[in-house]
C-alpha positions as protocol buffer text, in pm:
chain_id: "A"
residue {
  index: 1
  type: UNK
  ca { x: 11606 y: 7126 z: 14276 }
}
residue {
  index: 2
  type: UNK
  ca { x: 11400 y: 7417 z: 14363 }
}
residue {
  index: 3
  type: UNK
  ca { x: 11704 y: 7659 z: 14313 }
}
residue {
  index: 4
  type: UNK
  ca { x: 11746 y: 7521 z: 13944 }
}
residue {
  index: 5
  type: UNK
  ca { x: 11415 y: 7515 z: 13839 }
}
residue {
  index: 6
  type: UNK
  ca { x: 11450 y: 7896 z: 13936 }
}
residue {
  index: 7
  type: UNK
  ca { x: 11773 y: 7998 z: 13743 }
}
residue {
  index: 8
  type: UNK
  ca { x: 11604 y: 7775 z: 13463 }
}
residue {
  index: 9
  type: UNK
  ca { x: 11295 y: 8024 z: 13452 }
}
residue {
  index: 10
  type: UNK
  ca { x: 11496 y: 8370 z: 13499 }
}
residue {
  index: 11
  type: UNK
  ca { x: 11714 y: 8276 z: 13223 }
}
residue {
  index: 12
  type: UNK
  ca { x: 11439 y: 8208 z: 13037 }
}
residue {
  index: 13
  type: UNK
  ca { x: 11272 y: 8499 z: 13157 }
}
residue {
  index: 14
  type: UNK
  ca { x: 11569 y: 8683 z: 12991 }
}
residue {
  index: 15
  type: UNK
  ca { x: 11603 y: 8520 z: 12701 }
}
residue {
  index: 16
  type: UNK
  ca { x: 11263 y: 8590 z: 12595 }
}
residue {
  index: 17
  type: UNK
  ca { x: 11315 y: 8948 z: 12724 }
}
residue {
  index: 18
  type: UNK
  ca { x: 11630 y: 9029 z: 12506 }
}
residue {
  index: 19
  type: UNK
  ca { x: 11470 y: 8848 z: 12178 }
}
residue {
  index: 20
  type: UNK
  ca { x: 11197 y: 9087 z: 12174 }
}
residue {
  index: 21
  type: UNK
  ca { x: 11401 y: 9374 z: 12201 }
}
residue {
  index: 22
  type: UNK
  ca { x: 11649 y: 9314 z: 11961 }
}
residue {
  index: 23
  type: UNK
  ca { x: 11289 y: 9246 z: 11731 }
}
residue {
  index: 24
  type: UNK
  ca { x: 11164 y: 9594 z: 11834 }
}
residue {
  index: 25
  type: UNK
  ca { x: 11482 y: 9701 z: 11773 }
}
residue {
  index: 26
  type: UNK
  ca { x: 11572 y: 9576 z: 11449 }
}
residue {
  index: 27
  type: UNK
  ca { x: 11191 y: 9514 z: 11288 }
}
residue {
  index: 28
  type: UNK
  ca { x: 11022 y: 9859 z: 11395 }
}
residue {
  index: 29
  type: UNK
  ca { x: 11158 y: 10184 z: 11199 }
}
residue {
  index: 30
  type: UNK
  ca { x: 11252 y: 10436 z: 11467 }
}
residue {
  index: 31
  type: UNK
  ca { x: 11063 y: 10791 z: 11424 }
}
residue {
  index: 32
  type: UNK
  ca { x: 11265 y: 11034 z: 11290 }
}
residue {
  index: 33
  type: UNK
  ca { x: 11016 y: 11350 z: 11309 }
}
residue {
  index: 34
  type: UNK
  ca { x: 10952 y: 11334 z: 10965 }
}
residue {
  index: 35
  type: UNK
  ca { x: 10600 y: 11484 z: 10937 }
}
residue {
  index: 36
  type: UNK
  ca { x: 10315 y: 11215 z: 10761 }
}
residue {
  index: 37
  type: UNK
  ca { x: 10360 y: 10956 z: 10526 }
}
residue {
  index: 38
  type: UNK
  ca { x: 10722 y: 11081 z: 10494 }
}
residue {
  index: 39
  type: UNK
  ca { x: 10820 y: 10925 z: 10816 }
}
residue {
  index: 40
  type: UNK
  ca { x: 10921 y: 10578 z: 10792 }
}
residue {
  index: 41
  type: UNK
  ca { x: 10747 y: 10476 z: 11102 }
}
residue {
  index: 42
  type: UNK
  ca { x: 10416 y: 10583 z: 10978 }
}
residue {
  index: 43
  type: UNK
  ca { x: 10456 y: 10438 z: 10655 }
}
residue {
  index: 44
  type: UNK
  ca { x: 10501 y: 10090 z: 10836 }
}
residue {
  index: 45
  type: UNK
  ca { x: 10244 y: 10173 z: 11100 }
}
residue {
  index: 46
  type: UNK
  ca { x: 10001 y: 10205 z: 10802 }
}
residue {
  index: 47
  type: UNK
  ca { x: 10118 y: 9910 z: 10642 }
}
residue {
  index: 48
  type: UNK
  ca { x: 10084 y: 9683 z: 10976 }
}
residue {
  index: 49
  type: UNK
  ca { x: 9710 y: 9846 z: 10991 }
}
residue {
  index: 50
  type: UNK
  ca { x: 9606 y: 9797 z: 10676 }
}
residue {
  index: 51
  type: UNK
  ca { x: 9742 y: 9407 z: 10671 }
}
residue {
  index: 52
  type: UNK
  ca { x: 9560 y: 9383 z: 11040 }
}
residue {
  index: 53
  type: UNK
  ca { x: 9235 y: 9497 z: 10909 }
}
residue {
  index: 54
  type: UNK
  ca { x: 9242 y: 9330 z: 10574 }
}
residue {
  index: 55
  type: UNK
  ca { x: 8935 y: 9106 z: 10653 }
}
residue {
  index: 56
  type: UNK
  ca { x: 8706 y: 9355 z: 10820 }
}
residue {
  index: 57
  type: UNK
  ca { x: 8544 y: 9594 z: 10573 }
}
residue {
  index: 58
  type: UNK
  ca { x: 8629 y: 9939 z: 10504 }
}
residue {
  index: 59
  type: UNK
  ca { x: 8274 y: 10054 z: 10666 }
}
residue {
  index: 60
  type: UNK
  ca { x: 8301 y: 9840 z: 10983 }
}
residue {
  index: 61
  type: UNK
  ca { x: 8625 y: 10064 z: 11061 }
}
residue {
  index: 62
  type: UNK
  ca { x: 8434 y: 10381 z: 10949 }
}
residue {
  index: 63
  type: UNK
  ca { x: 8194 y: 10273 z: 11237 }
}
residue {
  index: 64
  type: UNK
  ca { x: 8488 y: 10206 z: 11526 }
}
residue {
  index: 65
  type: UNK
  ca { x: 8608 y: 10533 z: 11413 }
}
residue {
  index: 66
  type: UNK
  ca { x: 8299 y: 10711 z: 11522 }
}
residue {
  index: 67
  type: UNK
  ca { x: 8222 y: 10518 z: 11847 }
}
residue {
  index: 68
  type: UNK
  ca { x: 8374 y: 10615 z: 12157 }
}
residue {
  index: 69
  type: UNK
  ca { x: 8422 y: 10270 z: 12358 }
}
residue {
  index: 70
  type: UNK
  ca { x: 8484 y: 10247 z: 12726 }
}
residue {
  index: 71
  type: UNK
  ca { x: 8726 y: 9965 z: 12672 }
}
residue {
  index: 72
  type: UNK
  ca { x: 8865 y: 9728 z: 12338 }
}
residue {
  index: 73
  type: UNK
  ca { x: 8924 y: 9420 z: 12420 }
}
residue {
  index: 74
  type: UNK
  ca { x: 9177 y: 9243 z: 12243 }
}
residue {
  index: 75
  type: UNK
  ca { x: 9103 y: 8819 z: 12257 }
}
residue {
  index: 76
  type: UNK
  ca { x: 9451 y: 8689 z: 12191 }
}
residue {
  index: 77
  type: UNK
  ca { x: 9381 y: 8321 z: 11989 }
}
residue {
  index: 78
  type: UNK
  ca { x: 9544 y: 8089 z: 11701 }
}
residue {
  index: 79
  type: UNK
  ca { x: 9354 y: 7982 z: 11381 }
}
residue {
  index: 80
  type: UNK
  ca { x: 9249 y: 7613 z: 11461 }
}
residue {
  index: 81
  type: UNK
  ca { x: 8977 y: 7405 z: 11551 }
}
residue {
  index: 82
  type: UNK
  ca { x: 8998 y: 7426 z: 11911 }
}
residue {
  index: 83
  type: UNK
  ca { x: 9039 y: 7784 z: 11947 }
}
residue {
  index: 84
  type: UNK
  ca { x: 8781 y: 7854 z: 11666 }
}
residue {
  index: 85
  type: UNK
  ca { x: 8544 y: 7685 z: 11911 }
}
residue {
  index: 86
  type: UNK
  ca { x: 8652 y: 7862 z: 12185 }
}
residue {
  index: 87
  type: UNK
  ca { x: 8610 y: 8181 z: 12004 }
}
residue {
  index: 88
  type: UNK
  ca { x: 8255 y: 8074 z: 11889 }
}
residue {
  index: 89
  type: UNK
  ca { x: 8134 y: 8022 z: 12219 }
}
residue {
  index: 90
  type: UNK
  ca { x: 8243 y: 8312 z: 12414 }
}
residue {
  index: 91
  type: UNK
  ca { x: 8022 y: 8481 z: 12056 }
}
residue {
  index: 92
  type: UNK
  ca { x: 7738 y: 8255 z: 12218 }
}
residue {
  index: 93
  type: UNK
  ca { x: 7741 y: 8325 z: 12571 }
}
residue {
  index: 94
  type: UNK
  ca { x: 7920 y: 8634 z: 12719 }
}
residue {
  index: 95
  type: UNK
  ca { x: 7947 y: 8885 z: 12428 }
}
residue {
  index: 96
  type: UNK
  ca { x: 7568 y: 8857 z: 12428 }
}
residue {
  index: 97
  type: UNK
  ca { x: 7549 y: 9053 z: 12741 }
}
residue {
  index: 98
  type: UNK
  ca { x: 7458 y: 9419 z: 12701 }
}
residue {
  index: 99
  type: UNK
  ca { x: 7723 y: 9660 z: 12663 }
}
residue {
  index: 100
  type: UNK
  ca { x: 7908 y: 9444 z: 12407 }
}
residue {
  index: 101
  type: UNK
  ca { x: 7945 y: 9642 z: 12061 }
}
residue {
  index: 102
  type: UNK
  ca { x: 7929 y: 9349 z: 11797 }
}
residue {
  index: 103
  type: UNK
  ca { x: 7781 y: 9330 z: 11483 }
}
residue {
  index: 104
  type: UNK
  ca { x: 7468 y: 9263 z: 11550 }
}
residue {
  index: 105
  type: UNK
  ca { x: 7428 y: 9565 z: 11702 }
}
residue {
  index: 106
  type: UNK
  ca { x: 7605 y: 9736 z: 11443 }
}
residue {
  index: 107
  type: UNK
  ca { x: 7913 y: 9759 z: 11690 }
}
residue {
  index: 108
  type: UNK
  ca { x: 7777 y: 9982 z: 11948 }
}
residue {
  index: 109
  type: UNK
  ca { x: 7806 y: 9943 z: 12322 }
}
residue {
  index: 110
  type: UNK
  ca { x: 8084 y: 10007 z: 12582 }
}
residue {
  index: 111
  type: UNK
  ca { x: 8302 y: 9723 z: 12491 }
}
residue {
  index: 112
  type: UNK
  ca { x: 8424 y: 9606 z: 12137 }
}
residue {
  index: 113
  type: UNK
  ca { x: 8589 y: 9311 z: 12120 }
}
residue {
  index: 114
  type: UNK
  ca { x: 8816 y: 9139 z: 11861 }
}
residue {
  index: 115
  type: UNK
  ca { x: 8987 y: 8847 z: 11814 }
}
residue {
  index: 116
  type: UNK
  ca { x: 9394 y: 8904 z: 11742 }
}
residue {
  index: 117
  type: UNK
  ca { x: 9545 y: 8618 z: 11538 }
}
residue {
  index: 118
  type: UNK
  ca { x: 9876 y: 8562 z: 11343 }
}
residue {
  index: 119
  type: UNK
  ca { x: 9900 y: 8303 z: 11058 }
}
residue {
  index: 120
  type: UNK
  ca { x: 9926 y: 7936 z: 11178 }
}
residue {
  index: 121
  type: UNK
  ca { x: 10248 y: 7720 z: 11105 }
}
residue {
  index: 122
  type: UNK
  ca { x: 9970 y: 7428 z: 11041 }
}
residue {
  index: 123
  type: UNK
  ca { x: 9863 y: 7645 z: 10740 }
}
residue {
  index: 124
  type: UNK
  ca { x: 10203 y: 7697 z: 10560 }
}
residue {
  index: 125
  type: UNK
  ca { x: 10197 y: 8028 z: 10771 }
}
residue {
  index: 126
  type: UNK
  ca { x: 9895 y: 8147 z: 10569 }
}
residue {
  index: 127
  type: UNK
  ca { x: 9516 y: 8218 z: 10727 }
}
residue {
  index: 128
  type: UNK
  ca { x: 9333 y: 7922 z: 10709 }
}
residue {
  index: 129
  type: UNK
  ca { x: 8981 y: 7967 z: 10441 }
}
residue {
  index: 130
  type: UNK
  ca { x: 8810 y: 7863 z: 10792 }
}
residue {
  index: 131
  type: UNK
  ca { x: 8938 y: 8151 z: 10984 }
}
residue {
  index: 132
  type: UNK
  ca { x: 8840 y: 8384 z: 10649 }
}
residue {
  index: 133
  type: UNK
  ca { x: 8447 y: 8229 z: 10666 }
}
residue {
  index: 134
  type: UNK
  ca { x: 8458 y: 8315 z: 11050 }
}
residue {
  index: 135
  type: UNK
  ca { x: 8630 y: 8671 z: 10969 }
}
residue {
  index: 136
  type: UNK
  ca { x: 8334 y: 8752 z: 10720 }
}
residue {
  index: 137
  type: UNK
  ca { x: 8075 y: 8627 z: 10923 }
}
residue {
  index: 138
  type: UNK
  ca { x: 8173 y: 8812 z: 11265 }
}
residue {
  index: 139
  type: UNK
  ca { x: 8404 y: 9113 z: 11143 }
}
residue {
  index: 140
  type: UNK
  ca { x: 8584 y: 9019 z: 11416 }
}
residue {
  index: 141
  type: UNK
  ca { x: 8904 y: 8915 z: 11354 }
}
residue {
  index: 142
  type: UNK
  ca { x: 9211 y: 9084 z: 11320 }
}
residue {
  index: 143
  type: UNK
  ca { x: 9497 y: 8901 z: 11153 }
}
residue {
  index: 144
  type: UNK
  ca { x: 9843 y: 9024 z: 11217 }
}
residue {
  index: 145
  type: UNK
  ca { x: 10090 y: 8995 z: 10960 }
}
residue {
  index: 146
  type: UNK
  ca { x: 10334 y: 8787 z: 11177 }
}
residue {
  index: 147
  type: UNK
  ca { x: 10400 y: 8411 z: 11239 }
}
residue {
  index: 148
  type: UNK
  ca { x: 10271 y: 8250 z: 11503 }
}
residue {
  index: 149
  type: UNK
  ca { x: 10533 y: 7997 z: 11695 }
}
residue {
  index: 150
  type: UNK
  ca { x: 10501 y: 7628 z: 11647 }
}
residue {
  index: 151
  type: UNK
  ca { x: 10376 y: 7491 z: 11991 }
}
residue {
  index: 152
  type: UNK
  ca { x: 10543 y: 7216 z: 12209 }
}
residue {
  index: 153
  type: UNK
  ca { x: 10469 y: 6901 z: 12114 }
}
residue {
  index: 154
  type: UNK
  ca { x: 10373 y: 6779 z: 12461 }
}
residue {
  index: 155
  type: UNK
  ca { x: 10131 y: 7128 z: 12513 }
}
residue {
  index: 156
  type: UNK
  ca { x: 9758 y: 7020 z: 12475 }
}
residue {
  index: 157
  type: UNK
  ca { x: 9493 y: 7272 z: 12417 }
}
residue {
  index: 158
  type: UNK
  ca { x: 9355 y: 7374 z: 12743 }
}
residue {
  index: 159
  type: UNK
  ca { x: 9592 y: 7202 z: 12962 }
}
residue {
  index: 160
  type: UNK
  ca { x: 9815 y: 7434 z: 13171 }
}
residue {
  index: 161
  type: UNK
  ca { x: 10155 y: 7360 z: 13083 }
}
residue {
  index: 162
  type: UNK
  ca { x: 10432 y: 7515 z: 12925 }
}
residue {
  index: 163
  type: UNK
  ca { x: 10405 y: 7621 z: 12485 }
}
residue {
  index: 164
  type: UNK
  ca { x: 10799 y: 7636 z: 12388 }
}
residue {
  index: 165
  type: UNK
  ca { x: 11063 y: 7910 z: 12346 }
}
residue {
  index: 166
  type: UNK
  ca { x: 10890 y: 7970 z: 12007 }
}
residue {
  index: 167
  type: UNK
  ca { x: 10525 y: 7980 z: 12055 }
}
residue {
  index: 168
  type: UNK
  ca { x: 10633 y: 8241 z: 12413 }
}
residue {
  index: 169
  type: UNK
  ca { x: 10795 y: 8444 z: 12162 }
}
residue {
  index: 170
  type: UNK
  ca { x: 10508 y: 8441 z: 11930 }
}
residue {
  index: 171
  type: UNK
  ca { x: 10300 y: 8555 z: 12175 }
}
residue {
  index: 172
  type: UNK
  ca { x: 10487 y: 8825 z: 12338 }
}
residue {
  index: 173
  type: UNK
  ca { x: 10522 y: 8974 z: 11943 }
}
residue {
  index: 174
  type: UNK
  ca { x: 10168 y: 8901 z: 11923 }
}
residue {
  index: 175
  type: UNK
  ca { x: 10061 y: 9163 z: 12219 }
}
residue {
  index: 176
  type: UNK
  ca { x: 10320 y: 9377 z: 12113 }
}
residue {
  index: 177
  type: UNK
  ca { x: 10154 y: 9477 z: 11796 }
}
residue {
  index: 178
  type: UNK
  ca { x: 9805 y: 9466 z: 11934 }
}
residue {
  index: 179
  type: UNK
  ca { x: 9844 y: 9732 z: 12160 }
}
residue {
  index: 180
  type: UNK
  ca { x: 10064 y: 9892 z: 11849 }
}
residue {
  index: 181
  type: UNK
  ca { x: 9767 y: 9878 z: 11637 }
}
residue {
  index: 182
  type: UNK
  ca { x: 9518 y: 9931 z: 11922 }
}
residue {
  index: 183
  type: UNK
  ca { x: 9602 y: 10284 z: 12031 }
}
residue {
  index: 184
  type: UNK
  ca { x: 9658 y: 10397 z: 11648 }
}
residue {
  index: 185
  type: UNK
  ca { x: 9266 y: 10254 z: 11582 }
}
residue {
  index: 186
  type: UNK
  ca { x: 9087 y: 10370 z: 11879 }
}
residue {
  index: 187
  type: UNK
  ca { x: 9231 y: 10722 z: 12030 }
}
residue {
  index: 188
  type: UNK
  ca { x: 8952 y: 10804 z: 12215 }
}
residue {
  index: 189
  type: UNK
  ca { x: 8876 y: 10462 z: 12421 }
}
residue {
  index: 190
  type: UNK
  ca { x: 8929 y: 10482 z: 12740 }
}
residue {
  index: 191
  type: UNK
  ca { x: 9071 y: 10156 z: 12821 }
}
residue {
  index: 192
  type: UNK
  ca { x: 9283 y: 9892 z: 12554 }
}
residue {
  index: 193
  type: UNK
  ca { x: 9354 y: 9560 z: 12683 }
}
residue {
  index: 194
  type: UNK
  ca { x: 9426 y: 9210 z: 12640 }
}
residue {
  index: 195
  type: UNK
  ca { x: 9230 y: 8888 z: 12758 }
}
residue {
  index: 196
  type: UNK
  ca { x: 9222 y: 8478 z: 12640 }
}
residue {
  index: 197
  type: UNK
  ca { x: 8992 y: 8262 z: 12454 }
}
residue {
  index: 198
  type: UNK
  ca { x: 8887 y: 8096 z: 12701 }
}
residue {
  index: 199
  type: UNK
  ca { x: 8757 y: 8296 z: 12972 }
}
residue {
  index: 200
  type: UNK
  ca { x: 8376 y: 8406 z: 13077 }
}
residue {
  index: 201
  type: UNK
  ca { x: 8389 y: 8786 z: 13183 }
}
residue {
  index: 202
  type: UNK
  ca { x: 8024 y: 8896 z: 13336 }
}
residue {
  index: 203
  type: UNK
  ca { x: 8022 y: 9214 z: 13102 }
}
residue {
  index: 204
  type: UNK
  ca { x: 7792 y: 9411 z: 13304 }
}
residue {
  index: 205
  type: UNK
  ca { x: 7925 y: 9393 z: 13642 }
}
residue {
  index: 206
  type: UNK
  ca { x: 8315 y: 9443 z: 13469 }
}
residue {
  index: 207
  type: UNK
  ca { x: 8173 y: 9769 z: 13261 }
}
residue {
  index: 208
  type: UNK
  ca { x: 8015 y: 9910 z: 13571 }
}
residue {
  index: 209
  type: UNK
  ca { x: 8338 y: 9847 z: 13797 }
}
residue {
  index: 210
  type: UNK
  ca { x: 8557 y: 10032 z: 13493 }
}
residue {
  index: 211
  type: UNK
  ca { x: 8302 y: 10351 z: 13534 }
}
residue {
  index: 212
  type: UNK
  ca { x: 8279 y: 10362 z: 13894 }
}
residue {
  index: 213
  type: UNK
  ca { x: 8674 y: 10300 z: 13961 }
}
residue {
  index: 214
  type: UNK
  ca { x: 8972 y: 10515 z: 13955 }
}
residue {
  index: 215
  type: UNK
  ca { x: 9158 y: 10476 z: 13602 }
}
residue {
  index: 216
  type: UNK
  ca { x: 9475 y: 10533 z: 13816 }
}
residue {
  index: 217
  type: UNK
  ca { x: 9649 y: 10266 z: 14044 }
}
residue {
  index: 218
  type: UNK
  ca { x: 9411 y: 9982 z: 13974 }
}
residue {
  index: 219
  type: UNK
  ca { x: 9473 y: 9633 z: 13978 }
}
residue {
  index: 220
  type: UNK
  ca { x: 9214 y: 9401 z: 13870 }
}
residue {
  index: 221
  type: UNK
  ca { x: 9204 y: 9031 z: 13841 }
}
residue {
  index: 222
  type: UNK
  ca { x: 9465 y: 8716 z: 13912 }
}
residue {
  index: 223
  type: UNK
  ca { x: 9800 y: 8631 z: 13794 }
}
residue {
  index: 224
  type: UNK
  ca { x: 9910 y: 8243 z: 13830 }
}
C-alpha cells in the first residue's frame, strides 16, 4: 500500500512538473537579444506588469520604486470569502508590527507585503467587485492575469488535504509569475519570497534574523 501511494505521488510529482514546463515553454516568449520594447519578451513582461498592477495606483508604484526593502513578501491567496478574511486579519494583527511598509505608513519599512491573486473560477474567471473594494482600500493586491484552478470538491478551506491536479497547477503558475514580476518590480530588495494566508510571522524577530544572517546557505522554517 505504502509502495503505491508512493509511485501515485512521484507520478504526480511529474506530471505537474512536465505541465509547467511545456507552459513556460509554450506561454513565455523566449529572449532573443532584441534591445527594449523590440524584444518580444519585454513586450510581454510589460504587459504581465501592467495587468498585475492594474489595481494599485500609478503613485503607489512610484513609491516601491524609490524604497529599498529588505524583503517583499509575496501572500499567495484566492478571491473569496474565506481567504478575504484571512487576508484581513493578518492586515489586523501581524502587518501592524514595525518594519512592515503598508499604506498607512505610506509603504515604508523593511518589509512590503502584497497579496498575489489570479481570477476565481466562482467569478466567471473575472475579479470579484469585493476583491476590487479590498484592492482600493489596501493597495495591496496584485491580480495576475491567469486562472486560478477549480479546487477539489472534497478540499475545505483550512483543512490540510489535497486541492486537485488543477488547482496544484494553478498554483505552481501562480508563483511562477510572482517571482517573474517580483524581481522586474523591486531590483534592489534584498530578499523576494513567497508565504500563505494564513500564517502569523513575528515581523521583528524575522527582520532582525534576515540582517544578522548570512544571505548564503540559509534555510529557514518547516516543510510538511
Amino acid at each position: 500500500m505504502k509502495w503505491k501511494l508512493r509511485r501515485v505521488a512521484v507520478l504526480l510529482f511529474l506530471f505537474i512538473a512536465v505541465t509547467n514546463l511545456l507552459y513556460l515553454s509554450f506561454d513565455i516568449a523566449v529572449d532573443d537579444g532584441a534591445p527594449g520594447p523590440n524584444n518580444p519578451r519585454h513586450s510581454r513582461a510589460a504587459a504581465v506588469d501592467d495587468a498585475a498592477l492594474a489595481y494599485i495606483p500609478r503613485r503607489v508604484v512610484d513609491t516601491w520604486s524609490r524604497r529599498e526593502y529588505l524583503i517583499v513578501l509575496g501572500i499567495s491567496s484566492t478571491d473569496d470569502e474565506a481567504r478575504r478574511t484571512r487576508r484581513n486579519l493578518q492586515r489586523s494583527t501581524c502587518w501592524r508590527f514595525p518594519g512592515v511598509a503598508t499604506r498607512a505608513n505610506d509603504f515604508t519599512g523593511a518589509m512590503l507585503v502584497l497579496y498575489v491573486l489570479g481570477r476565481h473560477p466562482s467569478h466567471g474567471y473575472d475579479y470579484s467587485a469585493a476583491l476590487l473594494e479590498e484592492a482600493a482600500q489596501w493597495n495591496d493586491v496584485v491580480a495576475l492575469p491567469m486562472n486560478e484552478g477549480r479546487v477539489s470538491p472534497e478540499k475545505k478551506a483550512g483543512v490540510e488535504g489535497y486541492s486537485g491536479i488543477e488547482a496544484s497547477i494553478g498554483m505552481t503558475r501562480k508563483t511562477y509569475m510572482w517571482f517573474d514580476l517580483a524581481h522586474r518590480l523591486f531590483p534592489t530588495a534584498r530578499y523576494i519570497t513567497k508565504g500563505d494566508d494564513d500564517i502569523f510571522l513575528r515581523v521583528p524577530l524575522f527582520v532582525a534574523h534576515l540582517r544578522l544572517l548570512p544571505r548564503r546557505g540559509i534555510y529557514m522554517g518547516l516543510y510538511a
